[in-house]
Amino acid sequence: MEQEQTFQPIENYGVIGDMRSIALVCTNGSIDFLCFPNFDSPTVFAGLLDTERGGHFRISPELEDMRTKQLYLPDTNILLTRFLSDGGVAEITDFMPVVQAKDRQRYGHHIMRMIRVIKGDVRFTMRCAPRFDYARGKHKVVCEDHWIRFVPVSTDCPSMELHATFPMQIDGDDATAVFTLKAGETATVAFGEMGEEERGSIPVLDPQNVEQHFKETANFWREWIGRSRYKGRWREMVSRSALMLKLLCSAEYGSLIAAPTFGLPEHVGGERNWDYRYTWLRDAAFSLYAFIRLGFVEEALAFTHWIRDRLQDDAQRGPLQVMYHPDGRKTLDEITLDTLSGYENSRPVRIGNAAYEQLQLDIYGELMDAVYLANKYGDGISHDGWQSLQRILDWLGKNWQRPDEGIWEVRGGPREFLHSRLMCWVAFDRAIRLAEKRSLSGPTAKWQEIRDAIHDDIYANFWNDKIKSFVQYKGAEALDASVLLMPLMRFISPVDHRWLSTLEAIERDLTEDTLVYRYDNAVASVDGLRGQEGSFTACSFWYIECLARAHQTEKARLLFDKMMGYANHLGLYSEELGSSGEHLGNFPQAFTHLALISAATFLDRELDGNNKAPWR
């Protein structure tokens, strides 16, 4: 009888993927989360959100007093989970073979699990328990010739194949096995959609086929990260962040998702549980900057092309919307799942994201900053693209004073948020700079007039002389960590006395050592949600970069080194950190790793005495 499972800490997981879908693998050898075949497809395994009904794919060695270690093979996204005890040592190597889009039909799309015993005779148990369509769908289990097929009743979910080099049985809706390996022996399992070639002349688990997939995947990741230009301090952490971000990039569309998960709580037991499997325009400038700074021009260009296609969109709330499906689809209707209990019973469990219908004016600044960076470091914008941008700026020029829901996507009603106003300034500032650098025609005098009006409005209406700080929204006395982007966006000098006073206020009211909270719900609740949340990890890296830009270099370095200690055992970060350092929110999160790369590259230059930032 299978042992009852408890929820694992979020930080106990590693991730594998092929730039199409991602699986979360626990240190206990269980794959507890997988959306398939795409990032935003329904789950096949969601044990991370419901240990009883969610589904999982567990391979467990039976060893007494067992310890576990998990690591990535150097410079790859191939994950190795090692099980150690006096009675034996075993390991599981997990990866998704990386193949070109044109070869998918030939080679398929699946997970490989390679099991090996190093010492002793080790008995393993395996249970593959898919629960399709967020555990809402039924499926049939069919025993084929030496392999098992899981056939969902719903035609929206693909059939999945399970191949193994050891005998398997059907147990209800699951496939199970018990097998023993001696020192030096190996076994292999494949789960997913197999290609035509692997169903035909070359069996999927043919040793040469497995070895070829492993070598090609390892070589792909090593060659990719080998193109990084970053040679500075914290190189291993920067490279791991880059490798993780590459996993979140769609090989097919060039977009980048915010995180591979949904429903992981920002406060255990609370209601702040969102779906992050989509592409936010807000991430655009950070993504482009990170990839360009590290030398990954192809990824930057692919994302630029994806953004370019969004310039043709239009909607009632404005020319652009906050987020999209990775393929660019616009509708992300938010619904609540009753089939999953939620991580540690944190409900509701939501899929989709209603924030896509919000007005968030800051996205126009992030869009223009991304376009500006792409033009600064890559090819020039097309005539049609420039005309589309002028149409967007014309709309923004008439709407920049509107209240909106802001960067944090609040559900407590629109306000005039400082960050939205700041990024409207960025939109016109970057348009003016781009027109000058590329000699592009446009109403630059009008744009300069609007840009200057926004600049004056921020100083007149968002500076609070009582607390000597820029504030969260017009008329407020509350602080917001998004203000940390003001010097990063070159709106204000990082040593301006008003900025230094604001930085001190952020440290006093929103910071605990190196951990920075977005805002204080107890002082001024603007998000319309109950309960508290953890510190926001990206804000911690913004804070560190602000310190470095203000020439508080040693303090910035100390806090950066401390933040490194909050990563999980693989160097990955979730969205937030709890009071005891536990990871909270969706995991791993792109925004956090983008902020890490930005802070690391600037701080490294500062420590080398190179104070000239190479961007903007």
Coordinates of C-alpha atoms in Angstrom, one line a residue:
M1 CA 0.0 0.0 0.0
E2 CA 1.4 3.4 -1.0
Q3 CA 2.6 5.6 1.9
E4 CA 0.5 8.7 2.5
Q5 CA 2.3 11.8 1.2
T6 CA 2.7 15.2 2.8
F7 CA 3.3 18.5 1.0
Q8 CA 6.9 19.1 0.3
P9 CA 8.4 22.6 0.8
I10 CA 8.4 24.6 -2.5
E11 CA 12.1 25.0 -2.3
N12 CA 12.6 21.1 -2.4
Y13 CA 12.0 21.1 -6.1
G14 CA 14.1 21.3 -9.2
V15 CA 12.9 21.8 -12.8
I16 CA 13.5 20.2 -16.1
G17 CA 12.1 21.2 -19.5
D18 CA 12.6 21.5 -23.2
M19 CA 11.3 25.1 -23.8
R20 CA 7.9 23.8 -24.4
S21 CA 6.8 22.4 -21.1
I22 CA 8.4 22.1 -17.6
A23 CA 8.2 19.4 -14.9
L24 CA 9.0 19.9 -11.2
V25 CA 11.0 17.1 -9.6
C26 CA 11.2 16.8 -5.8
T27 CA 14.2 15.7 -3.8
N28 CA 12.3 12.5 -3.0
G29 CA 12.3 11.4 -6.6
S30 CA 8.7 12.4 -7.4
I31 CA 7.6 14.4 -10.4
D32 CA 4.7 16.4 -8.8
F33 CA 3.9 19.0 -11.4
L34 CA 3.7 18.9 -15.2
C35 CA 1.6 20.8 -17.7
F36 CA 1.6 19.0 -21.1
P37 CA 2.3 19.4 -24.0
N38 CA 2.7 23.2 -23.5
F39 CA 3.5 25.6 -20.7
D40 CA -0.1 26.6 -20.3
S41 CA -1.7 23.2 -21.1
P42 CA -3.8 21.4 -18.4
T43 CA -1.8 19.5 -15.8
V44 CA -1.0 15.8 -16.1
F45 CA 0.6 15.8 -12.6
A46 CA -0.5 18.3 -10.0
G47 CA 0.6 16.5 -6.8
L48 CA 2.2 19.7 -5.8
L49 CA -1.3 21.2 -5.3
D50 CA -3.0 18.1 -4.0
T51 CA -1.1 15.1 -2.8
E52 CA -4.1 12.7 -3.0
R53 CA -5.8 13.7 -6.2
G54 CA -3.3 15.8 -8.2
G55 CA -1.3 13.0 -9.7
H56 CA 2.5 12.2 -9.7
F57 CA 5.2 10.1 -11.1
R58 CA 7.3 8.7 -8.2
I59 CA 10.3 6.4 -8.3
S60 CA 11.4 5.6 -4.7
P61 CA 14.4 3.6 -3.6
E62 CA 13.8 1.6 -0.4
L63 CA 16.8 2.5 1.8
E64 CA 16.9 2.9 5.6
D65 CA 18.1 6.3 7.0
M66 CA 18.2 7.7 3.5
R67 CA 19.6 11.1 2.7
T68 CA 19.0 12.9 -0.6
K69 CA 21.0 15.4 -2.6
Q70 CA 19.9 17.1 -5.8
L71 CA 22.1 18.9 -8.3
Y72 CA 22.2 19.9 -12.0
L73 CA 24.9 18.4 -14.1
P74 CA 27.3 21.4 -14.6
D75 CA 26.1 24.0 -17.2
T76 CA 22.9 22.0 -18.1
N77 CA 19.3 21.6 -17.1
I78 CA 19.8 17.9 -16.5
L79 CA 18.8 17.1 -13.0
L80 CA 20.4 14.4 -10.8
T81 CA 18.7 13.3 -7.6
R82 CA 21.0 11.1 -5.4
F83 CA 19.8 8.8 -2.6
L84 CA 22.4 7.9 0.0
S85 CA 22.5 5.4 2.9
D86 CA 24.8 2.9 4.5
G87 CA 22.9 0.2 2.7
G88 CA 23.2 1.6 -0.8
V89 CA 23.6 4.6 -3.1
A90 CA 21.3 5.2 -6.1
E91 CA 20.6 8.1 -8.4
I92 CA 17.9 9.3 -10.9
T93 CA 18.8 11.5 -13.8
D94 CA 15.9 13.4 -15.2
F95 CA 15.7 15.5 -18.3
M96 CA 13.5 16.3 -21.3
P97 CA 15.3 15.7 -24.6
V98 CA 15.8 18.9 -26.5
V99 CA 15.1 18.5 -30.2
Q100 CA 14.5 21.1 -33.0
A101 CA 10.9 21.9 -33.8
K102 CA 11.2 20.2 -37.2
D103 CA 12.3 17.0 -35.4
R104 CA 9.5 16.8 -32.9
Q105 CA 7.3 14.5 -35.0
R106 CA 10.3 12.2 -35.5
Y107 CA 11.6 12.2 -31.9
G108 CA 8.6 13.1 -29.8
H109 CA 8.2 15.1 -26.6
H110 CA 8.8 13.3 -23.4
I111 CA 10.6 13.0 -20.0
M112 CA 13.5 10.6 -19.6
R113 CA 14.3 9.1 -16.2
M114 CA 17.6 7.2 -15.9
I115 CA 18.0 5.1 -12.7
R116 CA 21.4 3.9 -11.6
V117 CA 22.7 2.1 -8.5
I118 CA 26.1 3.0 -7.3
K119 CA 26.5 0.8 -4.3
G120 CA 24.5 -2.2 -2.9
D121 CA 21.4 -3.9 -4.0
V122 CA 18.5 -1.4 -4.1
R123 CA 14.8 -2.2 -4.4
F124 CA 12.7 0.5 -6.1
T125 CA 9.0 1.1 -6.3
M126 CA 7.4 3.1 -9.1
R127 CA 4.0 4.6 -9.5
C128 CA 3.0 6.7 -12.5
A129 CA -0.4 8.3 -11.6
P130 CA -1.4 10.9 -14.2
R131 CA -4.6 12.9 -13.5
F132 CA -5.4 14.7 -16.7
D133 CA -7.0 18.2 -17.1
Y134 CA -6.3 19.5 -13.6
A135 CA -7.5 16.2 -12.1
R136 CA -11.0 16.8 -13.7
G137 CA -10.7 14.2 -16.4
K138 CA -11.0 10.4 -16.5
H139 CA -8.7 8.2 -18.4
K140 CA -8.2 4.6 -19.5
V141 CA -5.1 2.6 -19.0
V142 CA -4.1 0.3 -21.9
C143 CA -1.3 -2.3 -21.7
E144 CA 0.4 -2.4 -25.1
D145 CA 3.4 -4.5 -26.2
H146 CA 5.9 -3.9 -23.3
W147 CA 4.6 -0.4 -22.6
I148 CA 1.5 1.3 -21.2
R149 CA -0.8 4.0 -22.7
F150 CA -2.9 6.5 -20.7
V151 CA -5.8 7.6 -22.8
P152 CA -7.8 10.6 -21.5
V153 CA -11.5 10.7 -22.1
S154 CA -11.2 14.4 -23.0
T155 CA -9.9 15.0 -26.6
D156 CA -8.3 18.2 -25.3
C157 CA -5.6 16.2 -23.6
P158 CA -3.1 14.0 -25.5
S159 CA -2.6 10.4 -24.8
M160 CA 0.6 9.6 -22.9
E161 CA 2.9 6.6 -23.2
L162 CA 5.0 5.0 -20.4
H163 CA 8.0 2.9 -21.5
A164 CA 10.3 1.1 -19.0
T165 CA 13.2 -1.4 -19.2
F166 CA 11.5 -3.4 -16.3
P167 CA 8.1 -5.1 -16.1
M168 CA 5.1 -2.9 -15.2
Q169 CA 1.6 -3.6 -14.0
I170 CA -1.7 -1.7 -14.1
D171 CA -3.2 -0.8 -10.8
G172 CA -6.5 0.9 -11.2
D173 CA -5.8 4.2 -13.1
D174 CA -2.0 3.9 -12.5
A175 CA 1.0 2.0 -13.7
T176 CA 3.2 0.5 -11.0
A177 CA 6.4 -1.5 -10.7
V178 CA 8.7 -3.1 -8.2
F179 CA 12.3 -3.9 -9.3
T180 CA 15.8 -4.3 -7.9
L181 CA 19.1 -3.1 -9.3
K182 CA 22.6 -4.1 -8.2
A183 CA 25.6 -1.9 -8.1
G184 CA 26.5 -0.9 -11.7
E185 CA 23.1 -1.7 -13.1
T186 CA 20.7 0.8 -14.7
A187 CA 17.1 1.1 -15.7
T188 CA 15.3 3.7 -17.9
V189 CA 11.8 5.1 -18.1
A190 CA 10.3 7.4 -20.7
F191 CA 6.9 9.2 -20.3
G192 CA 5.2 11.4 -22.8
E193 CA 4.5 11.5 -26.5
M194 CA 6.9 9.4 -28.5
G195 CA 7.9 10.2 -32.1
E196 CA 7.4 8.2 -35.2
E197 CA 11.0 7.0 -35.3
E198 CA 10.8 5.8 -31.6
R199 CA 7.6 3.9 -32.4
G200 CA 9.2 2.3 -35.4
S201 CA 12.7 1.1 -36.2
I202 CA 14.3 2.5 -33.0
P203 CA 12.7 1.6 -29.7
V204 CA 12.4 4.6 -27.3
L205 CA 14.5 2.9 -24.7
D206 CA 17.1 1.5 -27.0
P207 CA 20.4 2.1 -25.1
Q208 CA 21.9 4.0 -28.0
N209 CA 18.8 6.1 -28.4
V210 CA 18.8 7.0 -24.8
E211 CA 22.5 7.8 -24.8
Q212 CA 22.1 10.0 -27.9
H213 CA 19.2 11.9 -26.3
F214 CA 21.3 12.5 -23.2
K215 CA 24.4 13.6 -25.0
E216 CA 22.5 15.9 -27.4
T217 CA 20.6 17.5 -24.6
A218 CA 23.7 18.0 -22.4
N219 CA 25.6 19.4 -25.4
F220 CA 22.7 21.8 -26.2
W221 CA 22.7 23.3 -22.7
R222 CA 26.5 23.5 -22.5
E223 CA 26.9 25.1 -25.9
W224 CA 24.1 27.6 -25.1
I225 CA 25.4 28.8 -21.7
G226 CA 28.9 28.7 -23.2
R227 CA 27.9 31.7 -25.3
S228 CA 27.4 33.8 -22.2
R229 CA 29.7 36.8 -22.1
Y230 CA 29.5 37.2 -18.3
K231 CA 32.8 36.4 -16.6
G232 CA 32.3 38.4 -13.4
R233 CA 31.5 37.6 -9.8
W234 CA 28.7 35.1 -8.8
R235 CA 29.1 33.6 -12.3
E236 CA 27.6 30.3 -11.3
M237 CA 24.4 31.9 -9.9
V238 CA 24.1 34.2 -13.0
S239 CA 24.5 31.2 -15.3
R240 CA 22.0 29.2 -13.4
S241 CA 19.5 32.1 -13.6
A242 CA 20.1 32.3 -17.4
L243 CA 19.6 28.5 -17.8
M244 CA 16.4 28.7 -15.9
L245 CA 15.2 31.7 -18.0
K246 CA 16.0 29.8 -21.1
L247 CA 13.7 26.9 -19.9
L248 CA 10.9 29.5 -19.6
C249 CA 11.4 30.7 -23.2
S250 CA 9.1 29.2 -25.8
A251 CA 11.2 27.7 -28.5
E252 CA 8.2 28.0 -30.9
Y253 CA 7.1 31.5 -30.2
G254 CA 10.0 33.4 -28.6
S255 CA 7.9 34.5 -25.6
L256 CA 8.9 34.0 -22.0
I257 CA 6.5 32.9 -19.3
A258 CA 6.5 34.3 -15.8
A259 CA 6.6 30.9 -14.0
P260 CA 5.7 27.3 -14.9
T261 CA 3.2 26.9 -12.0
F262 CA -0.1 28.2 -10.8
G263 CA -1.8 28.2 -7.4
L264 CA 1.3 28.3 -5.2
P265 CA 0.4 30.6 -2.3
E266 CA 2.0 33.9 -1.4
H267 CA 0.9 33.1 2.1
V268 CA 0.2 29.5 3.1
G269 CA -3.6 29.1 3.7
G270 CA -4.3 32.5 2.1
E271 CA -6.1 33.5 -1.1
R272 CA -3.2 35.0 -3.0
N273 CA -2.8 32.1 -5.4
W274 CA -2.4 33.0 -9.1
D275 CA -1.6 31.5 -12.4
Y276 CA 1.7 32.6 -13.8
R277 CA 2.0 30.4 -16.9
Y278 CA 1.7 33.4 -19.2
T279 CA 3.8 36.1 -20.8
W280 CA 3.7 39.5 -19.2
L281 CA 4.7 42.6 -21.3
R282 CA 6.2 43.9 -18.0
D283 CA 8.9 41.3 -18.2
A284 CA 9.9 42.4 -21.7
A285 CA 12.5 45.1 -20.9
F286 CA 14.0 43.1 -18.1
S287 CA 14.2 40.0 -20.3
L288 CA 15.8 41.8 -23.2
Y289 CA 18.3 43.5 -20.9
A290 CA 19.3 40.3 -19.2
F291 CA 19.7 38.4 -22.4
I292 CA 21.6 41.2 -24.2
R293 CA 23.9 41.8 -21.2
L294 CA 24.8 38.1 -21.2
G295 CA 25.3 37.9 -24.9
F296 CA 22.2 35.9 -25.9
V297 CA 21.2 37.9 -28.9
E298 CA 19.0 35.2 -30.5
E299 CA 16.7 35.1 -27.4
A300 CA 16.4 38.8 -27.4
L301 CA 15.6 38.9 -31.1
A302 CA 13.0 36.2 -30.7
F303 CA 11.3 38.0 -27.9
T304 CA 11.4 41.3 -29.9
H305 CA 9.6 39.6 -32.8
W306 CA 7.0 38.3 -30.4
I307 CA 6.5 41.8 -29.0
R308 CA 6.3 43.2 -32.5
D309 CA 3.4 41.0 -33.3
R310 CA 1.5 42.4 -30.2
L311 CA 1.8 45.9 -31.6
Q312 CA -1.0 45.0 -34.0
D313 CA -3.4 44.2 -31.2
D314 CA -6.2 46.5 -30.0
A315 CA -8.6 46.4 -27.1
Q316 CA -11.2 48.5 -25.4
R317 CA -8.9 49.1 -22.4
G318 CA -6.1 50.2 -24.7
P319 CA -3.9 49.1 -27.6
L320 CA -2.2 46.4 -25.5
Q321 CA -3.1 44.1 -22.6
V322 CA -1.1 43.1 -19.6
M323 CA -0.4 39.5 -20.5
Y324 CA -1.0 36.9 -23.2
H325 CA -0.7 33.2 -23.7
P326 CA 2.8 32.2 -24.9
D327 CA 1.4 31.9 -28.4
G328 CA -0.1 35.4 -28.2
R329 CA -3.8 34.4 -27.6
K330 CA -5.5 37.1 -25.6
T331 CA -8.2 35.5 -23.5
L332 CA -7.2 34.1 -20.1
D333 CA -10.5 33.7 -18.3
E334 CA -10.0 33.0 -14.6
I335 CA -11.7 30.0 -13.0
T336 CA -11.5 28.2 -9.7
L337 CA -10.6 24.5 -9.6
D338 CA -12.6 22.4 -7.1
T339 CA -10.7 19.3 -8.0
L340 CA -7.5 20.4 -6.2
S341 CA -7.2 21.1 -2.5
G342 CA -4.4 23.6 -3.0
Y343 CA -0.9 23.6 -1.6
E344 CA -1.2 23.1 2.1
N345 CA -4.9 23.7 1.6
S346 CA -4.4 27.2 0.2
R347 CA -7.5 28.1 -1.7
P348 CA -8.9 29.1 -4.1
V349 CA -6.8 27.3 -6.8
R350 CA -7.1 29.5 -9.9
I351 CA -6.3 28.9 -13.5
G352 CA -6.4 31.7 -16.0
N353 CA -5.8 35.2 -14.8
A354 CA -8.4 37.9 -14.7
A355 CA -5.8 40.6 -14.5
Y356 CA -5.5 40.4 -18.3
E357 CA -8.5 42.6 -18.4
Q358 CA -7.1 45.3 -16.1
L359 CA -5.8 48.6 -17.1
Q360 CA -2.1 48.8 -16.2
L361 CA -0.5 51.8 -17.8
D362 CA 3.0 50.9 -16.8
I363 CA 3.2 48.2 -19.6
Y364 CA 3.6 50.9 -22.2
G365 CA 6.8 52.1 -20.6
E366 CA 8.1 48.6 -20.4
L367 CA 7.2 48.0 -24.0
M368 CA 9.0 51.1 -25.2
D369 CA 12.0 50.4 -23.1
A370 CA 12.2 46.9 -24.6
V371 CA 11.9 48.4 -28.1
Y372 CA 14.5 51.0 -27.4
L373 CA 17.0 48.3 -26.1
A374 CA 16.3 46.1 -29.1
N375 CA 17.1 49.0 -31.4
K376 CA 20.2 50.0 -29.4
Y377 CA 21.8 46.6 -29.5
G378 CA 20.1 45.0 -32.6
D379 CA 18.5 45.8 -35.9
G380 CA 16.5 49.0 -36.5
I381 CA 12.7 49.0 -36.2
S382 CA 10.7 48.7 -39.4
H383 CA 8.6 51.6 -40.8
D384 CA 5.4 49.7 -40.0
G385 CA 6.5 48.9 -36.5
W386 CA 7.3 52.6 -35.9
Q387 CA 3.9 53.6 -37.1
S388 CA 2.3 51.1 -34.7
L389 CA 4.3 52.6 -31.8
Q390 CA 3.2 56.1 -32.7
R391 CA -0.4 54.9 -32.6
I392 CA 0.1 53.4 -29.1
L393 CA 1.8 56.6 -27.9
D394 CA -1.0 58.7 -29.3
W395 CA -3.4 56.7 -27.2
L396 CA -1.1 56.9 -24.1
G397 CA -0.8 60.7 -24.5
K398 CA -4.5 61.0 -24.0
N399 CA -4.7 58.4 -21.1
W400 CA -1.6 58.7 -18.9
Q401 CA -3.5 60.4 -16.1
R402 CA -6.1 57.7 -15.7
P403 CA -6.2 55.6 -12.5
D404 CA -5.2 52.0 -13.1
E405 CA -4.5 48.7 -11.2
G406 CA -0.8 49.1 -11.4
I407 CA 2.3 46.8 -11.4
W408 CA 1.0 44.7 -8.6
E409 CA -2.4 44.1 -10.3
V410 CA -4.4 45.1 -7.3
R411 CA -8.0 44.1 -7.0
G412 CA -9.0 46.9 -4.6
G413 CA -9.9 49.4 -7.3
P414 CA -7.9 51.7 -9.6
R415 CA -5.7 54.5 -8.3
E416 CA -3.1 56.9 -9.7
F417 CA 0.0 54.8 -8.9
L418 CA 3.4 56.3 -9.0
H419 CA 5.0 53.3 -10.9
S420 CA 2.4 53.6 -13.7
R421 CA 3.1 57.3 -14.0
L422 CA 6.8 56.7 -14.0
M423 CA 6.6 54.2 -16.8
C424 CA 4.4 56.5 -18.9
W425 CA 7.3 58.9 -18.6
V426 CA 9.6 56.1 -19.7
A427 CA 7.4 55.4 -22.8
F428 CA 7.8 58.9 -24.1
D429 CA 11.4 59.3 -23.1
R430 CA 12.4 56.2 -25.0
A431 CA 10.4 57.1 -28.0
I432 CA 12.2 60.5 -28.2
R433 CA 15.6 58.9 -27.8
L434 CA 14.8 56.2 -30.4
A435 CA 13.6 58.8 -32.9
E436 CA 16.8 60.8 -32.4
K437 CA 19.2 57.8 -32.6
R438 CA 17.5 56.2 -35.6
S439 CA 16.5 59.6 -37.3
L440 CA 12.9 58.5 -37.3
S441 CA 10.1 61.0 -38.1
G442 CA 7.4 61.6 -35.5
P443 CA 5.8 64.2 -33.3
T444 CA 8.8 64.4 -31.0
A445 CA 8.0 67.9 -29.8
K446 CA 4.6 66.7 -28.6
W447 CA 6.1 63.7 -26.9
Q448 CA 8.6 65.9 -25.2
E449 CA 5.8 68.1 -23.9
I450 CA 4.0 65.1 -22.5
R451 CA 7.1 63.6 -21.0
D452 CA 7.9 66.9 -19.2
A453 CA 4.4 67.2 -18.0
I454 CA 4.6 63.7 -16.5
H455 CA 7.9 64.5 -14.9
D456 CA 6.5 67.6 -13.2
D457 CA 3.4 65.7 -12.1
I458 CA 5.5 63.1 -10.3
Y459 CA 7.4 65.7 -8.4
A460 CA 4.3 67.7 -7.6
N461 CA 1.9 64.9 -6.7
F462 CA 3.9 61.9 -5.6
W463 CA 6.6 63.4 -3.4
N464 CA 5.5 63.6 0.3
D465 CA 7.5 66.2 2.1
K466 CA 6.2 64.9 5.5
I467 CA 7.9 61.5 5.2
K468 CA 10.5 62.7 2.7
S469 CA 9.8 60.1 0.2
F470 CA 8.1 59.3 -3.1
V471 CA 4.8 57.5 -2.3
Q472 CA 2.8 54.6 -3.6
Y473 CA 0.0 56.6 -5.2
K474 CA -1.2 60.2 -5.5
G475 CA -2.1 61.6 -2.1
A476 CA -0.8 58.6 -0.1
E477 CA 1.7 58.4 2.7
A478 CA 2.3 54.7 2.1
L479 CA 5.5 53.4 0.4
D480 CA 5.8 50.9 -2.4
A481 CA 9.0 49.0 -3.4
S482 CA 8.3 49.6 -7.1
V483 CA 9.7 53.1 -6.5
L484 CA 13.1 51.3 -6.6
L485 CA 12.8 51.3 -10.4
M486 CA 13.0 55.1 -10.6
P487 CA 16.8 55.3 -10.8
L488 CA 17.0 52.0 -12.7
M489 CA 14.8 53.7 -15.4
R490 CA 17.0 56.8 -15.3
F491 CA 14.2 59.0 -14.1
I492 CA 16.2 60.3 -11.1
S493 CA 19.8 60.4 -10.2
P494 CA 20.7 57.5 -7.8
V495 CA 22.4 60.1 -5.6
D496 CA 19.7 62.8 -5.7
H497 CA 18.9 63.9 -2.1
R498 CA 15.2 63.1 -2.6
W499 CA 16.1 59.7 -3.9
L500 CA 18.5 58.9 -1.0
S501 CA 15.8 60.0 1.4
T502 CA 13.3 57.6 -0.4
L503 CA 15.8 54.8 -0.2
E504 CA 16.2 55.3 3.5
A505 CA 12.4 55.2 3.9
I506 CA 12.2 52.0 2.0
E507 CA 14.9 50.5 4.2
R508 CA 13.1 51.7 7.3
D509 CA 9.5 50.7 6.5
L510 CA 9.7 47.8 4.0
T511 CA 13.0 46.1 4.5
E512 CA 14.1 43.4 6.9
D513 CA 17.9 43.0 6.5
T514 CA 18.0 42.1 2.8
L515 CA 14.4 41.1 2.3
V516 CA 12.1 43.8 0.8
Y517 CA 8.3 43.8 0.9
R518 CA 6.3 45.3 -1.9
Y519 CA 4.1 47.4 0.4
D520 CA 2.7 47.2 3.9
N521 CA -0.9 45.9 3.8
A522 CA -1.4 46.7 7.5
V523 CA -0.7 50.4 6.9
A524 CA -2.6 50.9 3.6
S525 CA -4.3 47.9 2.0
V526 CA -4.7 48.6 -1.7
D527 CA -4.9 45.2 -3.2
G528 CA -8.4 44.2 -2.0
L529 CA -7.2 40.9 -0.6
R530 CA -7.1 39.4 2.8
G531 CA -4.0 38.3 4.7
Q532 CA -0.4 39.0 4.4
E533 CA 2.3 37.9 2.0
G534 CA 6.1 37.2 2.0
S535 CA 8.9 39.6 0.9
F536 CA 9.1 40.0 -2.8
T537 CA 12.4 38.6 -4.0
A538 CA 12.7 40.8 -7.1
C539 CA 12.4 43.9 -5.0
S540 CA 15.3 42.7 -2.9
F541 CA 17.5 42.6 -5.9
W542 CA 16.2 46.0 -7.1
Y543 CA 17.1 47.4 -3.6
I544 CA 20.6 46.0 -3.9
E545 CA 21.1 47.5 -7.4
C546 CA 19.9 50.9 -6.1
L547 CA 22.4 50.8 -3.3
A548 CA 25.2 49.9 -5.8
R549 CA 24.1 52.8 -8.0
A550 CA 24.2 55.1 -5.0
H551 CA 27.8 54.0 -4.5
Q552 CA 27.0 52.2 -1.3
T553 CA 28.9 49.3 -2.8
E554 CA 30.0 47.4 0.2
K555 CA 26.5 47.3 1.7
A556 CA 25.1 46.2 -1.6
R557 CA 27.7 43.4 -1.9
L558 CA 26.9 42.2 1.6
L559 CA 23.2 42.1 1.0
F560 CA 23.6 40.4 -2.4
D561 CA 25.7 37.7 -0.8
K562 CA 23.0 37.2 1.8
M563 CA 20.4 37.0 -0.9
M564 CA 22.4 34.2 -2.5
G565 CA 21.8 32.2 0.7
Y566 CA 18.0 32.3 0.2
A567 CA 18.2 30.4 -3.1
N568 CA 17.2 26.8 -2.9
H569 CA 19.8 24.0 -3.2
L570 CA 19.9 24.4 -7.0
G571 CA 20.1 28.2 -7.1
L572 CA 16.4 28.8 -7.9
Y573 CA 14.1 31.3 -6.4
S574 CA 10.3 31.5 -6.1
E575 CA 8.3 34.7 -6.2
E576 CA 8.5 35.5 -2.5
L577 CA 10.2 34.5 0.7
G578 CA 8.5 33.9 4.1
S579 CA 9.6 35.2 7.5
S580 CA 11.7 32.0 8.1
G581 CA 13.2 32.0 4.6
E582 CA 10.7 29.5 3.1
H583 CA 9.9 29.9 -0.6
L584 CA 6.4 31.2 -1.4
G585 CA 4.5 31.9 -4.6
N586 CA 5.0 30.4 -8.0
F587 CA 8.3 28.7 -8.7
P588 CA 10.7 29.3 -10.2
Q589 CA 9.9 32.9 -11.2
A590 CA 11.4 34.7 -14.1
F591 CA 11.0 38.2 -12.7
T592 CA 13.2 37.3 -9.7
H593 CA 16.0 35.8 -11.8
L594 CA 15.9 38.7 -14.2
A595 CA 16.3 41.1 -11.3
L596 CA 19.2 39.0 -10.0
I597 CA 21.1 39.2 -13.3
S598 CA 20.6 42.9 -13.5
A599 CA 21.8 43.5 -9.9
A600 CA 24.8 41.1 -10.3
T601 CA 26.0 42.6 -13.6
F602 CA 25.8 46.2 -12.3
L603 CA 27.3 45.4 -8.9
D604 CA 30.2 43.5 -10.5
R605 CA 31.0 46.5 -12.7
E606 CA 30.8 48.8 -9.7
L607 CA 33.2 46.6 -7.7
D608 CA 35.6 46.7 -10.6
G609 CA 35.4 50.5 -10.6
N610 CA 33.5 50.7 -13.9
N611 CA 30.7 53.1 -12.9
K612 CA 29.4 53.6 -16.4
A613 CA 26.2 51.6 -16.9
P614 CA 26.2 50.3 -20.5
W615 CA 22.4 50.6 -21.0
R616 CA 19.7 53.1 -21.5

